[in-house]
CSV table of C-alpha atoms and ligand atoms in Angstrom, one decimal:
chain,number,residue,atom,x,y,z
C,85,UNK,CA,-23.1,25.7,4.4
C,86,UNK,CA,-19.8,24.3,3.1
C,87,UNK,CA,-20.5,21.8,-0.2
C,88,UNK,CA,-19.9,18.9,2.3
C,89,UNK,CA,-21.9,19.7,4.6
C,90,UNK,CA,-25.0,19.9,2.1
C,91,UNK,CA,-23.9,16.7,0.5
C,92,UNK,CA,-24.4,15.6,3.9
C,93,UNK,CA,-27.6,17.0,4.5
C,94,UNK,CA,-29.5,14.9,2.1
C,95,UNK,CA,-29.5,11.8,4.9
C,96,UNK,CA,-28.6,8.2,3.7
C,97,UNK,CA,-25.8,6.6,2.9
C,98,UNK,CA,-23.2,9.1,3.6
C,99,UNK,CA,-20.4,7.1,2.9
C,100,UNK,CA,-21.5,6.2,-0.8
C,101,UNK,CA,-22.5,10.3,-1.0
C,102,UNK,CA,-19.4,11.5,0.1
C,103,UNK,CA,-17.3,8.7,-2.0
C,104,UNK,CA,-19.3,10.0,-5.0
C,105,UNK,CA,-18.3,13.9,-4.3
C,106,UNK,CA,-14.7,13.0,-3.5
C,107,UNK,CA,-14.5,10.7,-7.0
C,108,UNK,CA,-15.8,13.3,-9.0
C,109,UNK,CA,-14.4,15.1,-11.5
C,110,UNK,CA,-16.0,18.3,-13.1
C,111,UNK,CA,-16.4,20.8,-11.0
C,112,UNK,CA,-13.5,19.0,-8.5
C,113,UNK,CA,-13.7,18.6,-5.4
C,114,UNK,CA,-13.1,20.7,-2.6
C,115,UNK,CA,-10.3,19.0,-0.6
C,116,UNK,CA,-10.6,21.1,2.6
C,117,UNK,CA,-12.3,18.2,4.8
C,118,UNK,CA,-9.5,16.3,4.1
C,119,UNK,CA,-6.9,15.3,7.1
C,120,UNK,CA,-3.0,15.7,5.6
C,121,UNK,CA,-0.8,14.2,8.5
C,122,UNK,CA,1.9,15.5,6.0
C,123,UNK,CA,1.7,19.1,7.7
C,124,UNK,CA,0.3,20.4,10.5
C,125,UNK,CA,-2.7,18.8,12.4
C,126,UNK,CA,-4.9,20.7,14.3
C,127,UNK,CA,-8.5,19.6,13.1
C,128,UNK,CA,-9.6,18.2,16.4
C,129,UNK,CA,-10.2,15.1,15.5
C,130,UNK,CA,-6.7,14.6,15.6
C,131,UNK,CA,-4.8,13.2,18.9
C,132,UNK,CA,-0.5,12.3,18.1
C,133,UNK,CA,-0.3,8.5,19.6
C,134,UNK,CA,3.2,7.3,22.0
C,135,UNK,CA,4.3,4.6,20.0
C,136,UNK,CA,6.6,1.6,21.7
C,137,UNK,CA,10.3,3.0,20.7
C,138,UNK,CA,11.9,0.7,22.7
C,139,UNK,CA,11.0,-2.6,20.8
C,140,UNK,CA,12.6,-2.0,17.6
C,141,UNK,CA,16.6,-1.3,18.0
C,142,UNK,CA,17.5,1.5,15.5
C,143,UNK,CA,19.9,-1.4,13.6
C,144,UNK,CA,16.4,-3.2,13.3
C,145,UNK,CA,14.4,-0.3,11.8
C,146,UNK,CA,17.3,0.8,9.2
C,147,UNK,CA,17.8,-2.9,8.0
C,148,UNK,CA,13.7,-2.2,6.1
C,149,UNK,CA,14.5,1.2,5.5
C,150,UNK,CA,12.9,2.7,8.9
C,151,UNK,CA,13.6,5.9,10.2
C,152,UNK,CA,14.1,5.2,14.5
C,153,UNK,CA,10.8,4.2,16.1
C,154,UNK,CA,11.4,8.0,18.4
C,155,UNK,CA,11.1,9.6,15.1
C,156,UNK,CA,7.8,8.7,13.7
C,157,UNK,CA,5.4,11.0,13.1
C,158,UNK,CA,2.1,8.6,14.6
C,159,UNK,CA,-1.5,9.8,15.0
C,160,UNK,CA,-4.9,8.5,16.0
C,161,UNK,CA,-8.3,9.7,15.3
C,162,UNK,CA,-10.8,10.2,17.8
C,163,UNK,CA,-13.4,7.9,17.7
C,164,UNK,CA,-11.5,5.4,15.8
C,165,UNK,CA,-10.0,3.0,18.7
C,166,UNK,CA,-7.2,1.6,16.9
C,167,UNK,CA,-6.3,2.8,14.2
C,168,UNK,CA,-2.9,4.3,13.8
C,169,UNK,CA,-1.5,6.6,10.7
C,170,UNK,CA,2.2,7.1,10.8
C,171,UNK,CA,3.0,9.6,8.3
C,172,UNK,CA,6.3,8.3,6.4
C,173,UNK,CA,8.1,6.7,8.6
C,174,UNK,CA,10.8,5.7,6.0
C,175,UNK,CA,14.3,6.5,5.6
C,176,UNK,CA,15.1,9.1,2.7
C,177,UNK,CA,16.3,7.0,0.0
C,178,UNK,CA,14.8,3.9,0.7
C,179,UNK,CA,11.5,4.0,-1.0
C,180,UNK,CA,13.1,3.5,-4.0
C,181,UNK,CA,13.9,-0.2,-3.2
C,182,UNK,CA,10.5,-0.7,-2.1
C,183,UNK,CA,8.8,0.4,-4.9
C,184,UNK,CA,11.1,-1.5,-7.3
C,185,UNK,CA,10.0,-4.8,-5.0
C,186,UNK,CA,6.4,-4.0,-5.6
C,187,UNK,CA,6.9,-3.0,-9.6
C,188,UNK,CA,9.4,-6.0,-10.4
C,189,UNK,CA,9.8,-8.1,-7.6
C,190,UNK,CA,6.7,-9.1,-6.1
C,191,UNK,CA,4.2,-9.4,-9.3
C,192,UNK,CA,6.8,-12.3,-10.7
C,193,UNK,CA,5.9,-16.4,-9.8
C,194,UNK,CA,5.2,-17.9,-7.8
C,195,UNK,CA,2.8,-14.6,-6.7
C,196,UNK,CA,-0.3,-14.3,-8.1
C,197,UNK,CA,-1.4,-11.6,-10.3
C,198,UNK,CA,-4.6,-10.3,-12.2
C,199,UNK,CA,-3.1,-11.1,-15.3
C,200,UNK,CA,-2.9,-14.5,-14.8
C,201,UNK,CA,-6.3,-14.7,-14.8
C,202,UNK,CA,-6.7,-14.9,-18.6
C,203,UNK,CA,-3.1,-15.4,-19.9
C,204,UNK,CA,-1.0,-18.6,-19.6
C,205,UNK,CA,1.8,-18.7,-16.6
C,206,UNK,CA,4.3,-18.6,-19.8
C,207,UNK,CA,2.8,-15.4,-21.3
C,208,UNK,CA,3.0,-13.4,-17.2
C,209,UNK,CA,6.6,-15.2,-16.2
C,210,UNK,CA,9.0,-11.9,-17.2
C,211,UNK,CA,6.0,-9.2,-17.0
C,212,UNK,CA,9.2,-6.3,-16.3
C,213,UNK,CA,11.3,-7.4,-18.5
C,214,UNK,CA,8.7,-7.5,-21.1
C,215,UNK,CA,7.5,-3.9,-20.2
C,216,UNK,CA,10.7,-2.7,-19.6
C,217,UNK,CA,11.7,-4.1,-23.3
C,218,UNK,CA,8.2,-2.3,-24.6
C,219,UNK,CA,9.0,1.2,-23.1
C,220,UNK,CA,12.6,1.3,-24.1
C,221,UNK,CA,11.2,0.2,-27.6
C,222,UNK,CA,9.1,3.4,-27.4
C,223,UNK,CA,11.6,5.1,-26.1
C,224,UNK,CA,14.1,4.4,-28.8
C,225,UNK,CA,11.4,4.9,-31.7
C,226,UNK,CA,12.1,7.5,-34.6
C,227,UNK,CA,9.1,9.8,-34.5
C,228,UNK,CA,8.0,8.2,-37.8
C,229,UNK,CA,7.7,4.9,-36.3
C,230,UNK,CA,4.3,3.5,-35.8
C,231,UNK,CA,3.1,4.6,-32.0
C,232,UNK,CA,3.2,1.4,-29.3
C,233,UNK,CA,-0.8,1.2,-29.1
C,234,UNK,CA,-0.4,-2.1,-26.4
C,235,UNK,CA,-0.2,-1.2,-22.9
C,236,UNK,CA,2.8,-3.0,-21.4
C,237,UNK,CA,2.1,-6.1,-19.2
C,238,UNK,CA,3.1,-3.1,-16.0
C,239,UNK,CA,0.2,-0.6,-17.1
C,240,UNK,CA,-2.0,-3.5,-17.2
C,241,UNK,CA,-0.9,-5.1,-13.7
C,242,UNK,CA,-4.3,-4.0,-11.5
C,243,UNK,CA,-3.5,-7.0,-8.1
C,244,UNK,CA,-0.6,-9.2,-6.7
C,245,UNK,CA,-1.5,-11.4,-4.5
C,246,UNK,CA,1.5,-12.9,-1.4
C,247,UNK,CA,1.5,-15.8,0.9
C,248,UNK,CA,-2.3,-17.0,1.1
C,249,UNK,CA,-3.8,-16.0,-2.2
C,250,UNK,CA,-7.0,-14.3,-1.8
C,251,UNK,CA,-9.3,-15.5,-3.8
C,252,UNK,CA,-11.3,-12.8,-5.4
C,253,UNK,CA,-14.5,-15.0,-6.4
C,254,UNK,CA,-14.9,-16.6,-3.4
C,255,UNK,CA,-13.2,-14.2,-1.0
C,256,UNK,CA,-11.6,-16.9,0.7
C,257,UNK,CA,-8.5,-17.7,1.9
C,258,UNK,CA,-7.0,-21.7,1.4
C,259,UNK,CA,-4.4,-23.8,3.0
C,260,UNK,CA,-4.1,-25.0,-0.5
C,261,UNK,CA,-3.5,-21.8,-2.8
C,262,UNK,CA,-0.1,-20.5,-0.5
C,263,UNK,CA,3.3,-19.7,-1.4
C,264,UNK,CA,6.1,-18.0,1.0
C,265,UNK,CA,5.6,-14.8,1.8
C,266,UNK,CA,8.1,-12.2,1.0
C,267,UNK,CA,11.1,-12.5,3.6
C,268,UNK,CA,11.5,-8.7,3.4
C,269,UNK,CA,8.3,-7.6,3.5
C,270,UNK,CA,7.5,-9.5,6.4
C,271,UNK,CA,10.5,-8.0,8.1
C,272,UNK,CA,9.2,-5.1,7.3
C,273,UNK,CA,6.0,-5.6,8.8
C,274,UNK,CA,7.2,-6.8,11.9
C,275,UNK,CA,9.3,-3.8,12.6
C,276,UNK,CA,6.1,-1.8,11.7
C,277,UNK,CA,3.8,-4.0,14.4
C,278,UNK,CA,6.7,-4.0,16.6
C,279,UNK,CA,6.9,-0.1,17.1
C,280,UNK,CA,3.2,-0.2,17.3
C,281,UNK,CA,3.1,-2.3,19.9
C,282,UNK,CA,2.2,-5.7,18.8
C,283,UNK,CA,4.2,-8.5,19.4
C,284,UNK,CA,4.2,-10.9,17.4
C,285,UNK,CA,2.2,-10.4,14.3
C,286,UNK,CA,2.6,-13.0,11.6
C,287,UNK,CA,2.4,-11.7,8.2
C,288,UNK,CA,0.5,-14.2,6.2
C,289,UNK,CA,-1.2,-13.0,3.3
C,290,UNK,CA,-0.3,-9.3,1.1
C,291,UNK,CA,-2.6,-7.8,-1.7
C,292,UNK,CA,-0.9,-5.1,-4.0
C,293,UNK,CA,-3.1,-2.7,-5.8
C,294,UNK,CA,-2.0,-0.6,-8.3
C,295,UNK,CA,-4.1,2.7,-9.4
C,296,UNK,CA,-3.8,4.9,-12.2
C,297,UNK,CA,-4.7,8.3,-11.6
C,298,UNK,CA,-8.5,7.4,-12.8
C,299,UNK,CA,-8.7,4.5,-10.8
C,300,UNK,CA,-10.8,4.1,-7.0
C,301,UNK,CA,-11.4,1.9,-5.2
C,302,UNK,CA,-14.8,0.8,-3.4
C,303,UNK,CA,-16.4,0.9,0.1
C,304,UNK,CA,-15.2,-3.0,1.5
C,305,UNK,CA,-14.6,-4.5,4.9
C,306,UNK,CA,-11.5,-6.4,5.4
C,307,UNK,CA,-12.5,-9.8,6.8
C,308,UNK,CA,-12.0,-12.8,5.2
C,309,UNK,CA,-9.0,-13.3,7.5
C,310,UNK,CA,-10.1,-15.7,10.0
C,311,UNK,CA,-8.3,-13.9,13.2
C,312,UNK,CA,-10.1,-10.1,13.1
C,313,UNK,CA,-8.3,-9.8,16.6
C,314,UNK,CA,-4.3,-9.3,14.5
C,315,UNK,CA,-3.7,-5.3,13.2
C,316,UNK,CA,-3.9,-4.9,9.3
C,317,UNK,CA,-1.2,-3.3,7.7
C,318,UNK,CA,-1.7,-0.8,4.7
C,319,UNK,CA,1.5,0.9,2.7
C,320,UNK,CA,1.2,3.6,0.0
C,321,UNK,CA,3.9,4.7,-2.3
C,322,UNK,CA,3.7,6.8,-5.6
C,323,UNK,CA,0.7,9.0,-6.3
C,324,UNK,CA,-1.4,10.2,-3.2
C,325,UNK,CA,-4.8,9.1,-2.5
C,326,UNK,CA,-8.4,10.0,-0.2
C,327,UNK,CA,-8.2,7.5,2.2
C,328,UNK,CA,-12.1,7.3,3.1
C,329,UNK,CA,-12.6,5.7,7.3
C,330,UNK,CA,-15.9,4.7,8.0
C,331,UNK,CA,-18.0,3.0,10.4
C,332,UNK,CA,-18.8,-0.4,11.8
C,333,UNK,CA,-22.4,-0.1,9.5
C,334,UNK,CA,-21.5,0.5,5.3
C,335,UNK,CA,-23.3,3.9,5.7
C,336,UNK,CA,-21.9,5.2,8.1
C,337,UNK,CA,-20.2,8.7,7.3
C,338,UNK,CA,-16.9,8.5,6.9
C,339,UNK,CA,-13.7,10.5,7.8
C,340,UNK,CA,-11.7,11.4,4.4
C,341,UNK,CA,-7.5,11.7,4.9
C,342,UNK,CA,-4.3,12.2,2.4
C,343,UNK,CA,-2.3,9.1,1.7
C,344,UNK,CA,0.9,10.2,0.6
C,345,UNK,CA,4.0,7.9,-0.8
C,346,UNK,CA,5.3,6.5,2.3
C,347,UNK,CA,3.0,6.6,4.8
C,348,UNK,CA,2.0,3.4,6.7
C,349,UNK,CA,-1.6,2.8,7.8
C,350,UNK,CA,-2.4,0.0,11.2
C,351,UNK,CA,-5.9,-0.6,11.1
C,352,UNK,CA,-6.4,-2.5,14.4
C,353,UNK,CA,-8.7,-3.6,17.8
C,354,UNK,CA,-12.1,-1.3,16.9
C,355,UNK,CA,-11.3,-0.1,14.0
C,356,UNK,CA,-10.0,-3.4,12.4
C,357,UNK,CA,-13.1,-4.4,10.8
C,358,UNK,CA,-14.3,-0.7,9.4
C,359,UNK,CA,-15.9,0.4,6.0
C,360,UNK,CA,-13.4,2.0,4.1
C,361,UNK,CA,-12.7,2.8,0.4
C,362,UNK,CA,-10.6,5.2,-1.8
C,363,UNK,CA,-12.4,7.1,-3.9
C,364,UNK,CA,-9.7,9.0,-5.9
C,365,UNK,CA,-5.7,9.4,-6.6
C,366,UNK,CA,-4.4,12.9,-6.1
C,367,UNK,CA,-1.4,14.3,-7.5
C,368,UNK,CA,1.3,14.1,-4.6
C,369,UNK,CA,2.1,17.7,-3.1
C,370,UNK,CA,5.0,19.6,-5.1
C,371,UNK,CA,8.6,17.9,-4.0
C,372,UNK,CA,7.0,15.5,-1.9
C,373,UNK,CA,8.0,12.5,-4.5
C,374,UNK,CA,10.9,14.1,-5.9
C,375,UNK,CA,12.5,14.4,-2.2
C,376,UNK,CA,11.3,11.3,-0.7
C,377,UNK,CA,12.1,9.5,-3.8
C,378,UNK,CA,15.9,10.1,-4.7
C,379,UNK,CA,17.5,6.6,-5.7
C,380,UNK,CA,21.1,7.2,-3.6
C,381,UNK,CA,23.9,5.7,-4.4
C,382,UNK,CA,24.2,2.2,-4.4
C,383,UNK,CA,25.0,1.6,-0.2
C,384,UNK,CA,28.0,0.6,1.0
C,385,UNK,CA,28.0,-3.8,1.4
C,386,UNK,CA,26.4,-3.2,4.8
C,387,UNK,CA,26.6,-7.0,5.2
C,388,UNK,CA,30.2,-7.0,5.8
C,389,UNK,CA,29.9,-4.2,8.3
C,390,UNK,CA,27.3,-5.4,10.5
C,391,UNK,CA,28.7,-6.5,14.2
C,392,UNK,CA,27.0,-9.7,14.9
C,393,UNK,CA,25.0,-7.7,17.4
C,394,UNK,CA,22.9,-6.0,14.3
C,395,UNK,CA,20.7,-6.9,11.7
C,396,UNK,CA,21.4,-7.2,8.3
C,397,UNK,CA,19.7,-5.1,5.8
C,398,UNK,CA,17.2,-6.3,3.2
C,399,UNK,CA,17.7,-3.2,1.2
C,400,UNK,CA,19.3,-4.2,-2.1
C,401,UNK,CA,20.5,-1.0,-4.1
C,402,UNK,CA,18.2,-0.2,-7.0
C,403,UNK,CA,19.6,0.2,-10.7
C,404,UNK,CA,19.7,3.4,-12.7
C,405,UNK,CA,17.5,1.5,-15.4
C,406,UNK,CA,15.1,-0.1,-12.8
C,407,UNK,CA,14.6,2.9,-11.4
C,408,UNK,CA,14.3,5.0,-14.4
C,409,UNK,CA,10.9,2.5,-14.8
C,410,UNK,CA,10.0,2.5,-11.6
C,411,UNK,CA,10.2,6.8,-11.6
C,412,UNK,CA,8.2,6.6,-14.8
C,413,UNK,CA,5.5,4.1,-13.7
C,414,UNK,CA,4.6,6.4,-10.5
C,415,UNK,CA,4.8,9.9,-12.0
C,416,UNK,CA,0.9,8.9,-12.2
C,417,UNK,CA,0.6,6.0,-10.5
C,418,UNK,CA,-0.2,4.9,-7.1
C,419,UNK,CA,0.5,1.5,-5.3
C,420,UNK,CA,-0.9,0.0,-2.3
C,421,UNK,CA,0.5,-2.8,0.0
C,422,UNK,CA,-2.0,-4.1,2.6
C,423,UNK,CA,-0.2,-7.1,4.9
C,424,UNK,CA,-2.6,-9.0,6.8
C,425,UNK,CA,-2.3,-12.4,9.3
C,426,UNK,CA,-4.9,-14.7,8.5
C,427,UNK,CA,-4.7,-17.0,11.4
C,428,UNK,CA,-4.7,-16.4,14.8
C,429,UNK,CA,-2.0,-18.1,16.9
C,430,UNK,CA,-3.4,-21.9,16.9
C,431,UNK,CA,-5.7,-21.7,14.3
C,432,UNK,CA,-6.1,-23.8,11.2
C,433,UNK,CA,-8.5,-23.6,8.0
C,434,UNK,CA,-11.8,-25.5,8.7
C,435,UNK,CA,-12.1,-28.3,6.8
C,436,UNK,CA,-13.5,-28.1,3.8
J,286,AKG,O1,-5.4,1.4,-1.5
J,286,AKG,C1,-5.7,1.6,-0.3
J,286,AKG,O2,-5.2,2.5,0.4
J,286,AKG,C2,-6.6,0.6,0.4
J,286,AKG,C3,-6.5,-0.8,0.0
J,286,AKG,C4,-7.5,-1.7,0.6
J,286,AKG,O3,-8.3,-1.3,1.3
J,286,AKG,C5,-7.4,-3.1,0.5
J,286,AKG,O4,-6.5,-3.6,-0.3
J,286,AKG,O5,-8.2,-3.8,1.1
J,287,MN,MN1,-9.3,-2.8,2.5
């Protein structure tokens, strides 16, 4: 009997069982159970899903940094209606600028962030700049000099929150606590809902969570959004991570896969409203980051080249020195993007 299988065997609550056995650190793990879409997939449980290649125009997909819809890599599980992995569907080269977004774009005002939960908006306006001016302080240092024994404001950052701020007390969303949601990561999205085959999905509300390679996260339902009928999306970039997909009921024993940087996650119809929880960071596989992750050359203006006909990118090019931070930060670091809509078409916030 395989070590899962007995863990199993004991009955209740498999989901908090096996969360426990893939968290665990001495003896670790055995990882065979675990789904990688990265390589081949032949578990059985595994079916590749047609996505809609046709609704998003090459010109479309390139302008977030998307490979062609034709060329995703998209699966399903069986028994899990609705839920769609596509394994890295980005273009080579344009993580980068994503990961920079999440690192020193997105945490800045007028996002939310956990930090500003006990410092003043003053003390979390210039959170990269501050880091960065910490770590190239540290880097600088003689050996004699005193070692830095603050984390930075950027090992510190746990949450960003985008467009309806969740609350995490109440777990609410409020007409009240909003600000605009990212313009590119909303395009972004769209292409991503697009190729799936849902029209118009409003992104509304994003939660960013960063990991360090100690850090899980635990078995939740998504579904304070008022509209459980629109997909959820999920991105990962950095470190890898178990990905843990249970059932309708908490216990319910749940199917454990590899999230790797890049890979986008729908979790929609059936399985929209489904236990899940990541139990543990991984180190991504050998090359995966340091091929996936090369900061190109700066792009040509692709502004002035676009025919009126095609859409202009969102990618920005990514300094040397932004980049050097961001390569630092995820060498053992992971960060999640989840995108959600909150409303459904006509819908407003009951009054409170
Ligand atoms: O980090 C992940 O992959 C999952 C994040 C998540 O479930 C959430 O933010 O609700
Ligand atoms: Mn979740």
């Amino acid at each position: 009997m395989s070590k899962m299988a007995a863990v199993m065997e004991s009955g209740e609550d498999a989901f908090k069982q096996l969360f426990k056995f893939y968290k665990r650190r001495k003896p670790p793990p055995d990882f065979s159970d675990v789904i990688d879409f990265s390589g081949k997939v032949c578990t059985g449980k595994v079916d590749p899903i047609q996505l809609s290649p046709r609704a998003v125009s090459d010109a479309a997909a390139s302008s977030v940094g998307l490979r062609p819809v034709r060329d995703w890599r998209a699966f399903g599980l069986q028994g899990f209606p609705g839920f769609i992995f596509i394994s890295n569907p980005f273009q080579r080269g344009s993580q980068p600028f994503w990961i920079r977004q999440c690192l020193k774009t997105y945490p800045q005002k007028p996002n939310v962030c956990n930090l500003d939960m006990h410092m003043s908006p003053c003390d979390t306006k210039d959170i990269w700049e501050r880091s960065v001016h910490s770590l190239s302080v540290l880097t600088c240092s003689s050996p004699s000099a005193p070692r830095r024994h603050e984390k930075s404001l950027l090992e510190r950052l746990r949450w960003v929150t985008l467009g309806y701020h969740y609350n995490w007390d109440t777990k609410l969303y409020s007409a009240d606590n909003y600000t605009p949601f990212p313009a590119d990561l909303q395009s972004l999205s769209q292409q991503i809902t697009l190729g799936c085959g849902f029209s118009d999905f409003r992104p509304q509300a994003g939660i960013l969570n960063y990991y360090r390679s100690d850090s899980s996260l635990g078995i939740h339902v998504d579904e304070s959004e008022l509209d459980h009928s629109r997909p959820l999306l999920s991105f990962c970039f950095g470190q890898s991570a178990v990905f843990l997909l249970g059932g309708k009921q908490r216990q319910d024993p749940p199917t454990a896969m590899f999230m790797h940087s890049g890979d986008v996650m729908v979790m929609s119809g059936q399985s929209r409203l489904l236990y899940h929880a990541v139990p543990r960071i991984v180190p991504s596989p050998p090359g995966l980051l340091t091929s996936e992750l090369q900061n190109p050359p700066s792009p040509p203006n692709q502004q002035n080249q676009n025919t009126p006909t095609e859409k202009s990118s969102v990618l920005e090019p990514v300094s040397e020195r932004d980049w050097t931070v961001c390569l630092g930060y995820i060498q053992s670091s992971r960060i999640n993007v989840t995108v959600r809509q909150v409303l459904g078409a006509e819908q407003n916030f009951p009054h409170s």
